[in-house]
Every structure is written in C-alpha cells, then in structure tokens.
XYZ file of C-alpha atoms in Angstrom:
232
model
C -25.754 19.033 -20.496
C -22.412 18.657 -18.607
C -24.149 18.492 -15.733
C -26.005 15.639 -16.477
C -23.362 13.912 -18.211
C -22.011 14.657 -14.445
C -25.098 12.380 -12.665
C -24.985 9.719 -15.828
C -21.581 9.440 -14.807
C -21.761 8.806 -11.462
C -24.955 6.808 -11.753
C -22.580 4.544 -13.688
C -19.693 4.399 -11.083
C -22.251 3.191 -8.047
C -23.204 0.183 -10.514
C -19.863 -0.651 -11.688
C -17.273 1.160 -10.106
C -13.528 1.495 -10.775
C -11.434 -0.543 -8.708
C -7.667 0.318 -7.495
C -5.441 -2.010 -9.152
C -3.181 -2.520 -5.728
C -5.856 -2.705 -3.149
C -9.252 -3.401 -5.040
C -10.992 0.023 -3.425
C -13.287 1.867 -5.256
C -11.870 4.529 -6.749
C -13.527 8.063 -6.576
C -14.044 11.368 -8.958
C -10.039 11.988 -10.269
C -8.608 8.937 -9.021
C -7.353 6.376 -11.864
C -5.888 2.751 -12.165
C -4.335 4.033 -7.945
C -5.965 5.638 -5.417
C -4.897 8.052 -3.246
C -3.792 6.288 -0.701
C -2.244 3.660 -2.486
C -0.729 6.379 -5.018
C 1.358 7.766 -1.903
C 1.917 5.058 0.634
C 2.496 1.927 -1.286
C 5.990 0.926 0.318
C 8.641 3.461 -1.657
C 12.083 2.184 -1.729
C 13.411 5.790 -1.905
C 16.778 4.420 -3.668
C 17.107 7.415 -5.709
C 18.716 8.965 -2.607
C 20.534 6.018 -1.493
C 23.395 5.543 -3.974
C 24.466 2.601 -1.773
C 21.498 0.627 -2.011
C 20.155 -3.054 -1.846
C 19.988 -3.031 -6.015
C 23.096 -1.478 -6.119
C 25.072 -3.279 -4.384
C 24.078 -6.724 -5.908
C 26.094 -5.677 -8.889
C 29.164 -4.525 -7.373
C 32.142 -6.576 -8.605
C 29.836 -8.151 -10.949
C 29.693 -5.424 -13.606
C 29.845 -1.611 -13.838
C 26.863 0.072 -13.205
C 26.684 3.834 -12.829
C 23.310 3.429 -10.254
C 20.918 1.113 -9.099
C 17.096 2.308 -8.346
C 13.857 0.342 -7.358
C 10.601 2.257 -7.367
C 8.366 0.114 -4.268
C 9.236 -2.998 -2.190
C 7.930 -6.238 -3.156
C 6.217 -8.012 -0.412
C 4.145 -11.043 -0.881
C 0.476 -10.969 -0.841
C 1.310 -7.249 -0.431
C -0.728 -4.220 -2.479
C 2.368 -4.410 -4.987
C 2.169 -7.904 -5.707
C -1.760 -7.330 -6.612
C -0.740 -4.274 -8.704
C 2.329 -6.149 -10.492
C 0.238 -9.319 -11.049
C -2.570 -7.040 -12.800
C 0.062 -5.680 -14.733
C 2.379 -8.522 -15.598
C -1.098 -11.336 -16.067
C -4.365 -9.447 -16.805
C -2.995 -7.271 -20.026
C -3.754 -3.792 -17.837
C -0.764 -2.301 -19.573
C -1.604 1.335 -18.196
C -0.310 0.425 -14.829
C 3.392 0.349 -16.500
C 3.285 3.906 -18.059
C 1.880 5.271 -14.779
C 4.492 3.502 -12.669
C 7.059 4.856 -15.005
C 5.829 8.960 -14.684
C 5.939 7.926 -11.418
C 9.849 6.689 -11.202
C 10.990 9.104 -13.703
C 9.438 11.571 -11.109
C 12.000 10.757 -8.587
C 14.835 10.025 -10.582
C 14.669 13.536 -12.113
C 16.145 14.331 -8.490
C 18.864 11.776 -8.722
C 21.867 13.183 -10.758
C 23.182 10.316 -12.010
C 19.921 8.966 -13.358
C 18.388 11.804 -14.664
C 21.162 12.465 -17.664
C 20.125 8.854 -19.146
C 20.102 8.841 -22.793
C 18.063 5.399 -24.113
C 16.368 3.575 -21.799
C 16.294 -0.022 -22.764
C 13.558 -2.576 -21.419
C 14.844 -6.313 -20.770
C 13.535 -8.503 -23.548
C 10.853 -10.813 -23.715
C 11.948 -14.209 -26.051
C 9.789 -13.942 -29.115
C 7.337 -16.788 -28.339
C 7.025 -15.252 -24.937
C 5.947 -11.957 -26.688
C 3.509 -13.311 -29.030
C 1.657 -14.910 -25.635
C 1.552 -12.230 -23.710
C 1.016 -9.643 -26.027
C 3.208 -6.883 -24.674
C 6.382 -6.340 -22.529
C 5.689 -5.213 -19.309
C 9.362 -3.577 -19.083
C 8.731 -1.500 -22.400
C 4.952 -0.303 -20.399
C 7.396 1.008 -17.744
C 10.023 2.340 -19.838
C 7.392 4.573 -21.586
C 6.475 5.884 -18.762
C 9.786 6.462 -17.579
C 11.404 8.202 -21.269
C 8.109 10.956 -20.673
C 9.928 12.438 -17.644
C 13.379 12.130 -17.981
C 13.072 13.202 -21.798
C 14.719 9.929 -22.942
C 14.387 8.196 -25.677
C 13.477 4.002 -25.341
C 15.067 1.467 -27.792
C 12.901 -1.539 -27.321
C 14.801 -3.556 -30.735
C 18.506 -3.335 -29.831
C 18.852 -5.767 -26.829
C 17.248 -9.285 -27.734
C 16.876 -12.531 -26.065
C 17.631 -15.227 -28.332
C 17.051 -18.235 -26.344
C 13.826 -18.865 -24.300
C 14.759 -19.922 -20.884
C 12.512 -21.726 -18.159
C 11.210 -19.840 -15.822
C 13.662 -18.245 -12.706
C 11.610 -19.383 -10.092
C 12.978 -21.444 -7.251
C 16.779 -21.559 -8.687
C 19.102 -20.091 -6.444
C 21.759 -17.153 -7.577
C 24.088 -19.194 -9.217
C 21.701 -21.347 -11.172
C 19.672 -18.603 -11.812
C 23.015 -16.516 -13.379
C 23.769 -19.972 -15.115
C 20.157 -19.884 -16.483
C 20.755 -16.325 -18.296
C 24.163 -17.227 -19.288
C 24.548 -16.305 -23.780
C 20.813 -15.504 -23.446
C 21.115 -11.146 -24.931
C 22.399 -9.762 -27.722
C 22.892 -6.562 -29.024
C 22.245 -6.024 -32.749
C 23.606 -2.572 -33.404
C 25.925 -1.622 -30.788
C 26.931 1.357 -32.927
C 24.321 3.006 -31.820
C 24.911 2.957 -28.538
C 28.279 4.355 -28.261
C 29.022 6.567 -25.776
C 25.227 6.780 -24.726
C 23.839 6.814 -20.631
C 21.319 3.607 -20.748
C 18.883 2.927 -18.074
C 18.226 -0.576 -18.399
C 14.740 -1.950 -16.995
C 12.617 -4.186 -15.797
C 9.551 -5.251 -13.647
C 11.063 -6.738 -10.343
C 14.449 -7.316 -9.162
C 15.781 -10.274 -6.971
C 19.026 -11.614 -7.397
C 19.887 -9.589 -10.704
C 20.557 -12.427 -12.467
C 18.704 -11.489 -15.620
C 19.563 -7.617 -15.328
C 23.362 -8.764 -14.922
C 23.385 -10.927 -17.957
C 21.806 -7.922 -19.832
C 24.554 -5.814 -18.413
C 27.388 -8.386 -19.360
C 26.120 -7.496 -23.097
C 25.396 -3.732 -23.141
C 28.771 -2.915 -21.318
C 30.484 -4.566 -24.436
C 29.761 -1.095 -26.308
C 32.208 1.394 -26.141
C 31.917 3.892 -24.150
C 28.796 3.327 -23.190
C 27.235 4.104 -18.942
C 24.843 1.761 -17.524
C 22.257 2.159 -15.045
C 19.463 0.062 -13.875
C 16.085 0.926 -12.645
C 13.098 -1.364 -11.863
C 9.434 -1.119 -10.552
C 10.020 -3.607 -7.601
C 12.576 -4.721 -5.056
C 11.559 -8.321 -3.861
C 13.627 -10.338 -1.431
C-alpha cells in the first residue's frame, strides 16, 4: 500500500509538479516551497556576524538599536524578488514561517539577537489588512519566535493612519511619510523586555525607524531589528 501510494504520488508530481517559489524549478522527493539549491545559495547577507552592518548602521544616530540583521540581499528581478513577490502578492503565506526557521537559525549564533524576548511584526493599517488577508511580517515572525523560543505580540504596535505607498520618495520624504503613523497600546507590557522588531524588506528604514521612535518610548525596553531582505 505505501508503496503504491509511493508511484500515485509521483505519477502526480510528473503531471503537476511543485514549483520552487524563488526560481520556478521543479521541486523533487523532500524538497518544499525551496529547493536545494535555492535553500542554500540564495544571496545570504550573513549580518548576524557583522555587528557593523549595512542595516545597522542606517540607524545609528537615529535611534538606539541593540542590532541590525537582514536574512538575503534584495536584487531586482533576482530569485528573492520572485520569492518575496509570491509571498507578499499571491497569499503563499508558508514562505514567511520558513524564512523565519530559517533566520532564527542564524541568529541563535548571534548573542545579542538570540536573548530577544517579543518579537513584534511592523503593522499593516487595518484596511490594508482586510485586503490582503494576512501580514507578511507576522508569517516571518512566526517563523522566527519557533527558534529563538520567543514569544510574538502582533496587537501592541499599530498603525493608525494609512499612508501611500513608499515607493519612489526619497529618505527624507519617505521618514516624513511615517512620521505619528505607530502606536503602542500597552506599553506596560513591554517594560524591560528585548524586542526584535520585523519586517519583509529593508531600504532606507524609514518605516522600521518610525516604529522604533515608538517602542523605545517604553522603559527599559532593548530594540533590535531583523528583516527577510536587504534591498538597495
């Protein structure tokens, strides 16, 4: 019987096979949503050993953040631009928690980032929500709170206004854009706690530094940021 669940199987593969989600190959007996070649040479960052970083270092002076961390490089009409667009457009919300086991991964070897208490996604306005369906930042936060052994408050942080898309604005305008955007609800509970705030993709910061801005009202309380993407 297993054995010929075994041929039904892959009778079923050859007419519709599985596709990887980055680079459209057909994926093969053990291989899901990445495969293997995609699963270890998509373009790593390797910021988790860089405390210096690209990510980093866009918040320095700007506000306090304990460290920075991008999982890949964003390049476009690169494999991770296919795999975020999946993600972010075509409601394949398993990509997220698999990105996130795979970040969490590596930042158990950082030891800044791997004593995080509540990891927080970056919101998605209301309306926004209700169109898409889901949060691509709570996916990879998921994913994420399963290895480092965190917990994820997706309610606290909210974004009360819904602003126009970030495209095309430069850093300033784009800072300007986010400006009285967050809010914290209960910032009791948050007190003296390590937060790993997230997101999808990271450019200027803008948004993740307006997010910041709010959280680091809390007493006491550490921030670090992690994202799936670094993009130019």
């Amino acid at each position: 019987m297993n054995l010929l669940r075994t041929y039904l199987a892959d009778f079923v593969s050859l007419l519709f096979p599985e596709l990887c989600l980055a680079c459209e190959a057909s994926l093969v007996a053990g291989e899901h949503i990445l495969c293997s070649d995609c699963r270890f040479n998509l373009p790593f960052t390797n910021f988790h050993q860089q405390p210096d970083n690209i990510v980093a270092r866009q918040f320095w002076g700007k506000i306090n953040v304990e460290a920075a961390y991008a999982l890949y490089y964003f390049q476009k009409g690169g494999k991770v631009q296919h795999l975020m667009h999946n993600f972010k457009y075509n409601g394949m919300q398993q990509i997220g928690n698999l990105l996130g086991n795979i970040a969490g991964g590596q930042l158990l070897n950082n030891p800044i980032l791997k004593t995080v208490d509540v990891i927080i996604p970056v919101p998605l306005h209301k309306k926004r929500l209700r169109e898409r369906g889901y949060n691509q930042s709570t996916c990879f936060a998921d994913g994420l709170a399963e290895k480092l052994n965190a917990v994820v408050d997706d309610e606290n942080l909210i974004r009360t206004v819904a602003t126009k898309t970030q495209t095309h604005k430069s850093r300033f305008a784009r800072f300007e854009n986010m400006q009285h955007v967050f809010e914290v609800k209960n910032p009791q509970l948050l007190e003296g706690k390590h937060v790993l705030l997230v997101d999808d993709i990271v450019t200027t910061g803008s948004t993740l530094e307006a997010c910041g801005v709010e959280l680091l009202k809390v007493p006491g309380l550490k921030l670090s940021i992690a994202t799936i993407a670094y993009a130019e």
